[in-house]
N, CA, C and O atoms as a printed pandas DataFrame, in Angstrom:
     atom_number atom_name residue_name chain_id  residue_number  x_coord  y_coord  z_coord
0              1         N          MET        A               1  -10.542  -14.388  232.161
1              2        CA          MET        A               1  -11.264  -13.369  232.916
2              3         C          MET        A               1  -11.501  -13.893  234.339
3              4         O          MET        A               1  -11.971  -15.017  234.515
4              5         N          PRO        A               2  -11.179  -13.083  235.347
5              6        CA          PRO        A               2  -11.377  -13.541  236.728
6              7         C          PRO        A               2  -12.853  -13.741  237.054
7              8         O          PRO        A               2  -13.728  -13.068  236.509
8              9         N          ALA        A               3  -13.099  -14.672  237.946
9             10        CA          ALA        A               3  -14.475  -14.927  238.388
10            11         C          ALA        A               3  -14.995  -13.706  239.147
11            12         O          ALA        A               3  -14.225  -13.025  239.824
12            13         N          PRO        A               4  -16.290  -13.427  239.039
13            14        CA          PRO        A               4  -16.843  -12.287  239.779
14            15         C          PRO        A               4  -16.716  -12.525  241.290
15            16         O          PRO        A               4  -16.837  -13.650  241.773
16            17         N          LYS        A               5  -16.478  -11.464  241.994
17            18        CA          LYS        A               5  -16.363  -11.559  243.446
18            19         C          LYS        A               5  -17.756  -11.564  244.057
19            20         O          LYS        A               5  -18.633  -10.803  243.648
20            21         N          THR        A               6  -17.944  -12.432  245.039
21            22        CA          THR        A               6  -19.280  -12.632  245.602
22            23         C          THR        A               6  -19.469  -12.014  246.982
23            24         O          THR        A               6  -20.549  -12.124  247.563
24            25         N          GLY        A               7  -18.454  -11.379  247.506
25            26        CA          GLY        A               7  -18.577  -10.785  248.830
26            27         C          GLY        A               7  -17.861  -11.612  249.872
27            28         O          GLY        A               7  -17.049  -12.479  249.549
28            29         N          LEU        A               8  -18.167  -11.340  251.107
29            30        CA          LEU        A               8  -17.495  -11.994  252.228
30            31         C          LEU        A               8  -18.415  -12.998  252.914
31            32         O          LEU        A               8  -19.626  -12.792  252.991
32            33         N          PRO        A               9  -17.831  -14.082  253.408
33            34        CA          PRO        A               9  -18.649  -14.998  254.206
34            35         C          PRO        A               9  -18.967  -14.356  255.557
35            36         O          PRO        A               9  -18.336  -13.377  255.955
36            37         N          VAL        A              10  -19.926  -14.905  256.233
37            38        CA          VAL        A              10  -20.396  -14.372  257.510
38            39         C          VAL        A              10  -19.248  -14.188  258.500
39            40         O          VAL        A              10  -19.157  -13.155  259.163
40            41         N          CYS        A              11  -18.371  -15.190  258.600
41            42        CA          CYS        A              11  -17.285  -15.104  259.585
42            43         C          CYS        A              11  -16.400  -13.890  259.326
43            44         O          CYS        A              11  -15.973  -13.226  260.271
44            45         N          GLN        A              12  -16.123  -13.596  258.075
45            46        CA          GLN        A              12  -15.278  -12.446  257.762
46            47         C          GLN        A              12  -15.996  -11.129  258.021
47            48         O          GLN        A              12  -15.373  -10.157  258.450
48            49         N          HIS        A              13  -17.294  -11.088  257.766
49            50        CA          HIS        A              13  -18.058   -9.878  258.118
50            51         C          HIS        A              13  -17.973   -9.626  259.626
51            52         O          HIS        A              13  -17.768   -8.493  260.061
52            53         N          ILE        A              14  -18.129  -10.672  260.406
53            54        CA          ILE        A              14  -18.101  -10.514  261.865
54            55         C          ILE        A              14  -16.731  -10.027  262.331
55            56         O          ILE        A              14  -16.642   -9.089  263.124
56            57         N          LEU        A              15  -15.672  -10.656  261.846
57            58        CA          LEU        A              15  -14.323  -10.258  262.256
58            59         C          LEU        A              15  -13.978   -8.855  261.770
59            60         O          LEU        A              15  -13.373   -8.074  262.504
60            61         N          LEU        A              16  -14.357   -8.537  260.549
61            62        CA          LEU        A              16  -14.105   -7.195  260.017
62            63         C          LEU        A              16  -14.887   -6.150  260.796
63            64         O          LEU        A              16  -14.371   -5.068  261.078
64            65         N          GLY        A              17  -16.123   -6.466  261.145
65            66        CA          GLY        A              17  -16.924   -5.548  261.950
66            67         C          GLY        A              17  -16.245   -5.233  263.271
67            68         O          GLY        A              17  -16.238   -4.083  263.711
68            69         N          LEU        A              18  -15.673   -6.254  263.909
69            70        CA          LEU        A              18  -14.954   -6.046  265.168
70            71         C          LEU        A              18  -13.705   -5.192  264.964
71            72         O          LEU        A              18  -13.416   -4.303  265.765
72            73         N          GLN        A              19  -12.969   -5.464  263.893
73            74        CA          GLN        A              19  -11.761   -4.674  263.611
74            75         C          GLN        A              19  -12.112   -3.207  263.379
75            76         O          GLN        A              19  -11.432   -2.312  263.881
76            77         N          LEU        A              20  -13.169   -2.969  262.621
77            78        CA          LEU        A              20  -13.556   -1.584  262.335
78            79         C          LEU        A              20  -14.085   -0.889  263.581
79            80         O          LEU        A              20  -13.871    0.310  263.761
80            81         N          LEU        A              21  -14.768   -1.624  264.436
81            82        CA          LEU        A              21  -15.237   -1.050  265.691
82            83         C          LEU        A              21  -14.048   -0.657  266.573
83            84         O          LEU        A              21  -14.041    0.421  267.167
84            85         N          GLN        A              22  -13.056   -1.526  266.655
85            86        CA          GLN        A              22  -11.858   -1.215  267.439
86            87         C          GLN        A              22  -11.113   -0.018  266.844
87            88         O          GLN        A              22  -10.632    0.846  267.577
88            89         N          ALA        A              23  -11.021    0.026  265.527
89            90        CA          ALA        A              23  -10.357    1.157  264.867
90            91         C          ALA        A              23  -11.105    2.452  265.168
91            92         O          ALA        A              23  -10.483    3.487  265.411
92            93         N          ARG        A              24  -12.419    2.401  265.154
93            94        CA          ARG        A              24  -13.211    3.601  265.439
94            95         C          ARG        A              24  -12.982    4.079  266.874
95            96         O          ARG        A              24  -12.843    5.276  267.125
96            97         N          GLU        A              25  -12.945    3.132  267.805
97            98        CA          GLU        A              25  -12.700    3.509  269.199
98            99         C          GLU        A              25  -11.333    4.178  269.353
99           100         O          GLU        A              25  -11.206    5.164  270.079
100          101         N          LEU        A              26  -10.310    3.651  268.676
101          102        CA          LEU        A              26   -8.981    4.267  268.725
102          103         C          LEU        A              26   -8.982    5.659  268.095
103          104         O          LEU        A              26   -8.371    6.590  268.620
104          105         N          LEU        A              27   -9.669    5.787  266.972
105          106        CA          LEU        A              27   -9.755    7.095  266.320
106          107         C          LEU        A              27  -10.487    8.111  267.191
107          108         O          LEU        A              27  -10.116    9.284  267.233
108          109         N          MET        A              28  -11.513    7.659  267.877
109          110        CA          MET        A              28  -12.246    8.564  268.766
110          111         C          MET        A              28  -11.348    9.042  269.907
111          112         O          MET        A              28  -11.388   10.211  270.289
112          113         N          GLU        A              29  -10.542    8.132  270.445
113          114        CA          GLU        A              29   -9.607    8.523  271.499
114          115         C          GLU        A              29   -8.586    9.526  270.973
115          116         O          GLU        A              29   -8.277   10.511  271.642
116          117         N          ALA        A              30   -8.065    9.275  269.777
117          118        CA          ALA        A              30   -7.095   10.189  269.176
118          119         C          ALA        A              30   -7.728   11.554  268.925
119          120         O          ALA        A              30   -7.108   12.586  269.181
120          121         N          ALA        A              31   -8.943   11.560  268.432
121          122        CA          ALA        A              31   -9.637   12.825  268.177
122          123         C          ALA        A              31   -9.839   13.599  269.474
123          124         O          ALA        A              31   -9.676   14.819  269.501
124          125         N          GLN        A              32  -10.187   12.908  270.532
125          126        CA          GLN        A              32  -10.382   13.561  271.825
126          127         C          GLN        A              32   -9.076   14.174  272.319
127          128         O          GLN        A              32   -9.070   15.278  272.863
128          129         N          THR        A              33   -7.982   13.465  272.131
129          130        CA          THR        A              33   -6.672   13.991  272.530
130          131         C          THR        A              33   -6.355   15.268  271.759
131          132         O          THR        A              33   -5.896   16.250  272.342
132          133         N          VAL        A              34   -6.596   15.256  270.461
133          134        CA          VAL        A              34   -6.344   16.447  269.634
134          135         C          VAL        A              34   -7.242   17.585  270.077
135          136         O          VAL        A              34   -6.777   18.712  270.247
136          137         N          ARG        A              35   -8.526   17.304  270.267
137          138        CA          ARG        A              35   -9.467   18.369  270.648
138          139         C          ARG        A              35   -9.176   18.931  272.036
139          140         O          ARG        A              35   -9.525   20.076  272.328
140          141         N          SER        A              36   -8.541   18.135  272.891
141          142        CA          SER        A              36   -8.216   18.668  274.215
142          143         C          SER        A              36   -7.006   19.605  274.162
143          144         O          SER        A              36   -6.798   20.401  275.078
144          145         N          GLY        A              37   -6.217   19.513  273.104
145          146        CA          GLY        A              37   -5.030   20.356  273.002
146          147         C          GLY        A              37   -5.123   21.483  272.004
147          148         O          GLY        A              37   -4.301   22.399  272.026
148          149         N          TYR        A              38   -6.108   21.434  271.128
149          150        CA          TYR        A              38   -6.227   22.448  270.072
150          151         C          TYR        A              38   -7.671   22.931  269.970
151          152         O          TYR        A              38   -8.618   22.220  270.305
152          153         N          ALA        A              39   -7.798   24.145  269.503
153          154        CA          ALA        A              39   -9.137   24.720  269.331
154          155         C          ALA        A              39   -9.932   23.902  268.317
155          156         O          ALA        A              39   -9.382   23.386  267.345
156          157         N          LYS        A              40  -11.230   23.797  268.564
157          158        CA          LYS        A              40  -12.125   23.052  267.662
158          159         C          LYS        A              40  -12.074   23.622  266.244
159          160         O          LYS        A              40  -12.210   22.887  265.265
160          161         N          SER        A              41  -11.876   24.948  266.142
161          162        CA          SER        A              41  -11.856   25.606  264.837
162          163         C          SER        A              41  -10.489   25.557  264.159
163          164         O          SER        A              41  -10.367   25.968  263.005
164          165         N          SER        A              42   -9.454   25.060  264.850
165          166        CA          SER        A              42   -8.131   24.950  264.226
166          167         C          SER        A              42   -8.163   23.839  263.182
167          168         O          SER        A              42   -9.065   23.001  263.184
168          169         N          LYS        A              43   -7.182   23.837  262.298
169          170        CA          LYS        A              43   -7.131   22.792  261.281
170          171         C          LYS        A              43   -7.036   21.408  261.941
171          172         O          LYS        A              43   -7.708   20.468  261.515
172          173         N          ALA        A              44   -6.202   21.289  262.979
173          174        CA          ALA        A              44   -6.071   20.010  263.678
174          175         C          ALA        A              44   -7.405   19.605  264.312
175          176         O          ALA        A              44   -7.794   18.439  264.247
176          177         N          GLY        A              45   -8.102   20.565  264.924
177          178        CA          GLY        A              45   -9.390   20.274  265.542
178          179         C          GLY        A              45  -10.434   19.850  264.524
179          180         O          GLY        A              45  -11.208   18.923  264.761
180          181         N          THR        A              46  -10.447   20.538  263.391
181          182        CA          THR        A              46  -11.399   20.201  262.321
182          183         C          THR        A              46  -11.125   18.808  261.765
183          184         O          THR        A              46  -12.046   18.010  261.590
184          185         N          LEU        A              47   -9.855   18.520  261.488
185          186        CA          LEU        A              47   -9.504   17.200  260.950
186          187         C          LEU        A              47   -9.798   16.097  261.961
187          188         O          LEU        A              47  -10.237   15.010  261.584
188          189         N          ALA        A              48   -9.562   16.364  263.228
189          190        CA          ALA        A              48   -9.868   15.373  264.265
190          191         C          ALA        A              48  -11.360   15.070  264.283
191          192         O          ALA        A              48  -11.767   13.929  264.504
192          193         N          GLY        A              49  -12.161   16.086  264.052
193          194        CA          GLY        A              49  -13.607   15.889  264.027
194          195         C          GLY        A              49  -14.069   15.031  262.865
195          196         O          GLY        A              49  -15.144   14.435  262.920
196          197         N          ARG        A              50  -13.268   14.965  261.816
197          198        CA          ARG        A              50  -13.621   14.184  260.621
198          199         C          ARG        A              50  -13.018   12.785  260.605
199          200         O          ARG        A              50  -13.275   12.010  259.684
200          201         N          LEU        A              51  -12.229   12.461  261.603
201          202        CA          LEU        A              51  -11.500   11.189  261.613
202          203         C          LEU        A              51  -12.375    9.973  261.335
203          204         O          LEU        A              51  -11.972    9.075  260.595
204          205         N          THR        A              52  -13.518    9.939  261.899
205          206        CA          THR        A              52  -14.348    8.733  261.793
206          207         C          THR        A              52  -15.323    8.747  260.612
207          208         O          THR        A              52  -15.993    7.745  260.360
208          209         N          ASP        A              53  -15.413    9.853  259.894
209          210        CA          ASP        A              53  -16.403    9.951  258.820
210          211         C          ASP        A              53  -16.252    8.861  257.756
211          212         O          ASP        A              53  -17.228    8.189  257.423
212          213         N          SER        A              54  -15.043    8.678  257.221
213          214        CA          SER        A              54  -14.842    7.655  256.182
214          215         C          SER        A              54  -15.047    6.258  256.740
215          216         O          SER        A              54  -15.627    5.392  256.084
216          217         N          LEU        A              55  -14.570    6.049  257.944
217          218        CA          LEU        A              55  -14.738    4.747  258.577
218          219         C          LEU        A              55  -16.223    4.428  258.780
219          220         O          LEU        A              55  -16.660    3.301  258.545
220          221         N          ASP        A              56  -16.983    5.418  259.213
221          222        CA          ASP        A              56  -18.422    5.207  259.400
222          223         C          ASP        A              56  -19.124    4.935  258.069
223          224         O          ASP        A              56  -20.049    4.125  258.008
224          225         N          SER        A              57  -18.687    5.612  257.006
225          226        CA          SER        A              57  -19.265    5.356  255.678
226          227         C          SER        A              57  -18.965    3.926  255.230
227          228         O          SER        A              57  -19.831    3.252  254.673
228          229         N          LEU        A              58  -17.741    3.468  255.473
229          230        CA          LEU        A              58  -17.381    2.094  255.123
230          231         C          LEU        A              58  -18.204    1.096  255.920
231          232         O          LEU        A              58  -18.702    0.119  255.361
232          233         N          ARG        A              59  -18.352    1.330  257.210
233          234        CA          ARG        A              59  -19.154    0.425  258.045
234          235         C          ARG        A              59  -20.594    0.363  257.550
235          236         O          ARG        A              59  -21.193   -0.712  257.516
236          237         N          SER        A              60  -21.141    1.492  257.174
237          238        CA          SER        A              60  -22.510    1.528  256.669
238          239         C          SER        A              60  -22.636    0.744  255.360
239          240         O          SER        A              60  -23.584   -0.020  255.177
240          241         N          GLU        A              61  -21.683    0.936  254.460
241          242        CA          GLU        A              61  -21.704    0.215  253.181
242          243         C          GLU        A              61  -21.571   -1.290  253.408
243          244         O          GLU        A              61  -22.282   -2.079  252.786
244          245         N          LEU        A              62  -20.673   -1.680  254.285
245          246        CA          LEU        A              62  -20.499   -3.107  254.552
246          247         C          LEU        A              62  -21.711   -3.708  255.250
247          248         O          LEU        A              62  -22.049   -4.869  255.017
248          249         N          ASP        A              63  -22.358   -2.938  256.091
249          250        CA          ASP        A              63  -23.599   -3.395  256.722
250          251         C          ASP        A              63  -24.654   -3.651  255.648
251          252         O          ASP        A              63  -25.328   -4.681  255.674
252          253         N          ASP        A              64  -24.802   -2.715  254.701
253          254        CA          ASP        A              64  -25.755   -2.895  253.603
254          255         C          ASP        A              64  -25.413   -4.127  252.776
255          256         O          ASP        A              64  -26.289   -4.919  252.431
256          257         N          ARG        A              65  -24.135   -4.278  252.463
257          258        CA          ARG        A              65  -23.716   -5.424  251.653
258          259         C          ARG        A              65  -23.938   -6.744  252.383
259          260         O          ARG        A              65  -24.422   -7.708  251.789
260          261         N          SER        A              66  -23.588   -6.795  253.662
261          262        CA          SER        A              66  -23.759   -8.050  254.399
262          263         C          SER        A              66  -25.231   -8.421  254.489
263          264         O          SER        A              66  -25.583   -9.597  254.407
264          265         N          ALA        A              67  -26.086   -7.430  254.657
265          266        CA          ALA        A              67  -27.527   -7.709  254.687
266          267         C          ALA        A              67  -27.994   -8.233  253.335
267          268         O          ALA        A              67  -28.849   -9.116  253.274
268          269         N          GLY        A              68  -27.443   -7.698  252.256
269          270        CA          GLY        A              68  -27.815   -8.160  250.920
270          271         C          GLY        A              68  -27.248   -9.525  250.576
271          272         O          GLY        A              68  -27.870  -10.297  249.846
272          273         N          GLU        A              69  -26.074   -9.821  251.098
273          274        CA          GLU        A              69  -25.438  -11.110  250.816
274          275         C          GLU        A              69  -26.079  -12.253  251.601
275          276         O          GLU        A              69  -25.985  -13.415  251.207
276          277         N          HIS        A              70  -26.721  -11.918  252.695
277          278        CA          HIS        A              70  -27.327  -12.941  253.550
278          279         C          HIS        A              70  -28.778  -12.566  253.855
279          280         O          HIS        A              70  -29.160  -12.438  255.019
280          281         N          PRO        A              71  -29.585  -12.388  252.802
281          282        CA          PRO        A              71  -30.958  -11.910  253.006
282          283         C          PRO        A              71  -31.888  -12.981  253.558
283          284         O          PRO        A              71  -31.675  -14.180  253.379
284          285         N          ALA        A              72  -32.912  -12.508  254.225
285          286        CA          ALA        A              72  -34.038  -13.339  254.665
286          287         C          ALA        A              72  -33.619  -14.589  255.431
287          288         O          ALA        A              72  -34.281  -15.624  255.351
288          289         N          ASN        A              73  -32.538  -14.492  256.161
289          290        CA          ASN        A              73  -32.191  -15.596  257.055
290          291         C          ASN        A              73  -31.616  -15.003  258.331
291          292         O          ASN        A              73  -31.605  -13.785  258.508
292          293         N          GLU        A              74  -31.151  -15.843  259.195
293          294        CA          GLU        A              74  -30.671  -15.372  260.489
294          295         C          GLU        A              74  -29.165  -15.129  260.503
295          296         O          GLU        A              74  -28.558  -15.120  261.574
296          297         N          ASP        A              75  -28.550  -14.932  259.339
297          298        CA          ASP        A              75  -27.111  -14.733  259.258
298          299         C          ASP        A              75  -26.728  -13.275  259.076
299          300         O          ASP        A              75  -25.755  -12.956  258.393
300          301         N          TRP        A              76  -27.497  -12.405  259.688
301          302        CA          TRP        A              76  -27.181  -10.992  259.602
302          303         C          TRP        A              76  -27.792  -10.269  260.795
303          304         O          TRP        A              76  -28.885  -10.604  261.252
304          305         N          ALA        A              77  -27.075   -9.284  261.284
305          306        CA          ALA        A              77  -27.570   -8.411  262.352
306          307         C          ALA        A              77  -26.828   -7.083  262.227
307          308         O          ALA        A              77  -25.630   -7.085  261.943
308          309         N          PRO        A              78  -27.489   -5.971  262.425
309          310        CA          PRO        A              78  -26.796   -4.688  262.321
310          311         C          PRO        A              78  -25.660   -4.549  263.324
311          312         O          PRO        A              78  -24.751   -3.747  263.111
312          313         N          ASN        A              79  -25.691   -5.304  264.399
313          314        CA          ASN        A              79  -24.615   -5.224  265.393
314          315         C          ASN        A              79  -23.284   -5.730  264.862
315          316         O          ASN        A              79  -22.246   -5.481  265.475
316          317         N          ILE        A              80  -23.289   -6.433  263.742
317          318        CA          ILE        A              80  -22.034   -6.887  263.149
318          319         C          ILE        A              80  -21.162   -5.681  262.827
319          320         O          ILE        A              80  -19.962   -5.697  263.101
320          321         N          TYR        A              81  -21.743   -4.647  262.256
321          322        CA          TYR        A              81  -20.961   -3.459  261.890
322          323         C          TYR        A              81  -21.190   -2.266  262.795
323          324         O          TYR        A              81  -20.324   -1.396  262.891
324          325         N          TYR        A              82  -22.311   -2.201  263.451
325          326        CA          TYR        A              82  -22.579   -1.023  264.279
326          327         C          TYR        A              82  -22.240   -1.241  265.739
327          328         O          TYR        A              82  -22.305   -0.311  266.542
328          329         N          GLY        A              83  -21.881   -2.461  266.084
329          330        CA          GLY        A              83  -21.466   -2.726  267.448
330          331         C          GLY        A              83  -22.612   -2.638  268.433
331          332         O          GLY        A              83  -23.747   -2.318  268.079
332          333         N          ALA        A              84  -22.291   -2.922  269.637
333          334        CA          ALA        A              84  -23.241   -2.890  270.754
334          335         C          ALA        A              84  -22.409   -3.167  271.990
335          336         O          ALA        A              84  -21.221   -3.478  271.895
336          337         N          ASN        A              85  -23.030   -3.054  273.136
337          338        CA          ASN        A              85  -22.275   -3.444  274.326
338          339         C          ASN        A              85  -21.993   -4.942  274.212
339          340         O          ASN        A              85  -22.612   -5.644  273.413
340          341         N          ALA        A              86  -21.059   -5.412  275.017
341          342        CA          ALA        A              86  -20.593   -6.795  274.897
342          343         C          ALA        A              86  -21.724   -7.809  275.037
343          344         O          ALA        A              86  -21.760   -8.797  274.304
344          345         N          GLU        A              87  -22.645   -7.576  275.969
345          346        CA          GLU        A              87  -23.738   -8.524  276.190
346          347         C          GLU        A              87  -24.676   -8.595  274.988
347          348         O          GLU        A              87  -25.023   -9.685  274.533
348          349         N          THR        A              88  -25.083   -7.444  274.476
349          350        CA          THR        A              88  -25.985   -7.418  273.315
350          351         C          THR        A              88  -25.298   -7.995  272.088
351          352         O          THR        A              88  -25.912   -8.732  271.317
352          353         N          TRP        A              89  -24.028   -7.664  271.908
353          354        CA          TRP        A              89  -23.269   -8.199  270.777
354          355         C          TRP        A              89  -23.241   -9.730  270.856
355          356         O          TRP        A              89  -23.467  -10.412  269.856
356          357         N          ALA        A              90  -22.965  -10.258  272.034
357          358        CA          ALA        A              90  -22.911  -11.709  272.212
358          359         C          ALA        A              90  -24.274  -12.353  271.944
359          360         O          ALA        A              90  -24.340  -13.450  271.390
360          361         N          GLN        A              91  -25.343  -11.691  272.327
361          362        CA          GLN        A              91  -26.689  -12.240  272.125
362          363         C          GLN        A              91  -27.116  -12.205  270.669
363          364         O          GLN        A              91  -27.879  -13.068  270.234
364          365         N          THR        A              92  -26.640  -11.224  269.899
365          366        CA          THR        A              92  -27.097  -11.088  268.518
366          367         C          THR        A              92  -26.115  -11.622  267.490
367          368         O          THR        A              92  -26.530  -12.172  266.470
368          369         N          VAL        A              93  -24.816  -11.469  267.740
369          370        CA          VAL        A              93  -23.823  -11.839  266.727
370          371         C          VAL        A              93  -23.281  -13.256  266.928
371          372         O          VAL        A              93  -23.100  -13.988  265.954
372          373         N          LEU        A              94  -23.026  -13.643  268.149
373          374        CA          LEU        A              94  -22.468  -14.982  268.362
374          375         C          LEU        A              94  -23.364  -16.115  267.850
375          376         O          LEU        A              94  -22.838  -17.100  267.332
376          377         N          PRO        A              95  -24.689  -16.018  267.971
377          378        CA          PRO        A              95  -25.510  -17.082  267.369
378          379         C          PRO        A              95  -25.310  -17.187  265.847
379          380         O          PRO        A              95  -25.348  -18.284  265.288
380          381         N          ILE        A              96  -25.102  -16.072  265.201
381          382        CA          ILE        A              96  -24.827  -16.086  263.757
382          383         C          ILE        A              96  -23.507  -16.802  263.500
383          384         O          ILE        A              96  -23.402  -17.642  262.606
384          385         N          TRP        A              97  -22.502  -16.453  264.300
385          386        CA          TRP        A              97  -21.183  -17.100  264.190
386          387         C          TRP        A              97  -21.322  -18.615  264.376
387          388         O          TRP        A              97  -20.773  -19.396  263.600
388          389         N          HIS        A              98  -22.058  -19.016  265.407
389          390        CA          HIS        A              98  -22.204  -20.444  265.697
390          391         C          HIS        A              98  -22.927  -21.189  264.573
391          392         O          HIS        A              98  -22.534  -22.297  264.210
392          393         N          ARG        A              99  -23.983  -20.583  264.023
393          394        CA          ARG        A              99  -24.691  -21.231  262.898
394          395         C          ARG        A              99  -23.761  -21.381  261.703
395          396         O          ARG        A              99  -23.765  -22.410  261.027
396          397         N          HIS        A             100  -22.970  -20.353  261.448
397          398        CA          HIS        A             100  -22.034  -20.408  260.320
398          399         C          HIS        A             100  -20.974  -21.492  260.565
399          400         O          HIS        A             100  -20.682  -22.287  259.672
400          401         N          GLN        A             101  -20.409  -21.523  261.756
401          402        CA          GLN        A             101  -19.372  -22.500  262.110
402          403         C          GLN        A             101  -19.904  -23.930  262.078
403          404         O          GLN        A             101  -19.155  -24.865  261.796
404          405         N          ALA        A             102  -21.189  -24.103  262.365
405          406        CA          ALA        A             102  -21.773  -25.450  262.407
406          407         C          ALA        A             102  -21.632  -26.165  261.070
407          408         O          ALA        A             102  -21.562  -27.393  261.023
408          409         N          GLY        A             103  -21.589  -25.398  259.985
409          410        CA          GLY        A             103  -21.411  -25.996  258.659
410          411         C          GLY        A             103  -19.963  -26.340  258.352
411          412         O          GLY        A             103  -19.666  -26.876  257.284
412          413         N          ASN        A             104  -19.050  -26.034  259.283
413          414        CA          ASN        A             104  -17.628  -26.306  259.141
414          415         C          ASN        A             104  -17.060  -25.794  257.807
415          416         O          ASN        A             104  -16.404  -26.549  257.091
416          417         N          PRO        A             105  -17.305  -24.529  257.471
417          418        CA          PRO        A             105  -16.821  -24.004  256.198
418          419         C          PRO        A             105  -15.307  -23.785  256.206
419          420         O          PRO        A             105  -14.714  -23.523  257.253
420          421         N          ASP        A             106  -14.697  -23.895  255.045
421          422        CA          ASP        A             106  -13.254  -23.691  254.917
422          423         C          ASP        A             106  -12.837  -22.260  255.274
423          424         O          ASP        A             106  -11.716  -22.035  255.729
424          425         N          CYS        A             107  -13.731  -21.306  255.070
425          426        CA          CYS        A             107  -13.386  -19.897  255.265
426          427         C          CYS        A             107  -12.982  -19.564  256.687
427          428         O          CYS        A             107  -12.258  -18.591  256.903
428          429         N          CYS        A             108  -13.418  -20.326  257.642
429          430        CA          CYS        A             108  -13.102  -19.980  259.027
430          431         C          CYS        A             108  -12.611  -21.174  259.834
431          432         O          CYS        A             108  -12.741  -21.210  261.057
432          433         N          ALA        A             109  -12.052  -22.136  259.141
433          434        CA          ALA        A             109  -11.535  -23.326  259.823
434          435         C          ALA        A             109  -10.453  -22.916  260.816
435          436         O          ALA        A             109   -9.504  -22.214  260.470
436          437         N          GLY        A             110  -10.615  -23.364  262.039
437          438        CA          GLY        A             110   -9.614  -23.100  263.061
438          439         C          GLY        A             110   -9.661  -21.717  263.697
439          440         O          GLY        A             110   -8.845  -21.418  264.568
440          441         N          MET        A             111  -10.592  -20.871  263.284
441          442        CA          MET        A             111  -10.699  -19.543  263.890
442          443         C          MET        A             111  -11.286  -19.645  265.289
443          444         O          MET        A             111  -12.247  -20.381  265.514
444          445         N          PRO        A             112  -10.707  -18.905  266.229
445          446        CA          PRO        A             112  -11.314  -18.886  267.560
446          447         C          PRO        A             112  -12.595  -18.058  267.550
447          448         O          PRO        A             112  -12.788  -17.202  266.687
448          449         N          GLU        A             113  -13.448  -18.320  268.501
449          450        CA          GLU        A             113  -14.694  -17.548  268.615
450          451         C          GLU        A             113  -14.355  -16.083  268.887
451          452         O          GLU        A             113  -13.549  -15.788  269.770
452          453         N          PRO        A             114  -14.960  -15.169  268.141
453          454        CA          PRO        A             114  -14.677  -13.754  268.353
454          455         C          PRO        A             114  -15.282  -13.256  269.658
455          456         O          PRO        A             114  -16.276  -13.800  270.139
456          457         N          THR        A             115  -14.686  -12.237  270.217
457          458        CA          THR        A             115  -15.217  -11.612  271.426
458          459         C          THR        A             115  -15.265  -10.107  271.243
459          460         O          THR        A             115  -14.444   -9.524  270.535
460          461         N          ARG        A             116  -16.215   -9.506  271.874
461          462        CA          ARG        A             116  -16.382   -8.040  271.825
462          463         C          ARG        A             116  -15.704   -7.479  273.026
463          464         O          ARG        A             116  -15.699   -6.264  273.221
């Protein structure tokens, strides 16, 4: 029987949060392009309006999970999944990254520092 899965380490939450934020920004651009060419009430316009719904639900679930996996310590911030401007992200998320990296864990050996 496989061992139970325990979730993601902090470094993977941070990197995944950035990937999902970038994906959301691309989807928003695509939706805007569709809405500029088609009526909001058209099928294309309606579907474009829903593009980010599943992604936002996933981000919310992962935010909840990351908070639960790293409770009552400084290894969690909502900006991991909800993003922020680059300065705020760096002030809230990078310290978490640095604390995690300080333990030299195998999960993120050799990873470059993430940037927003």
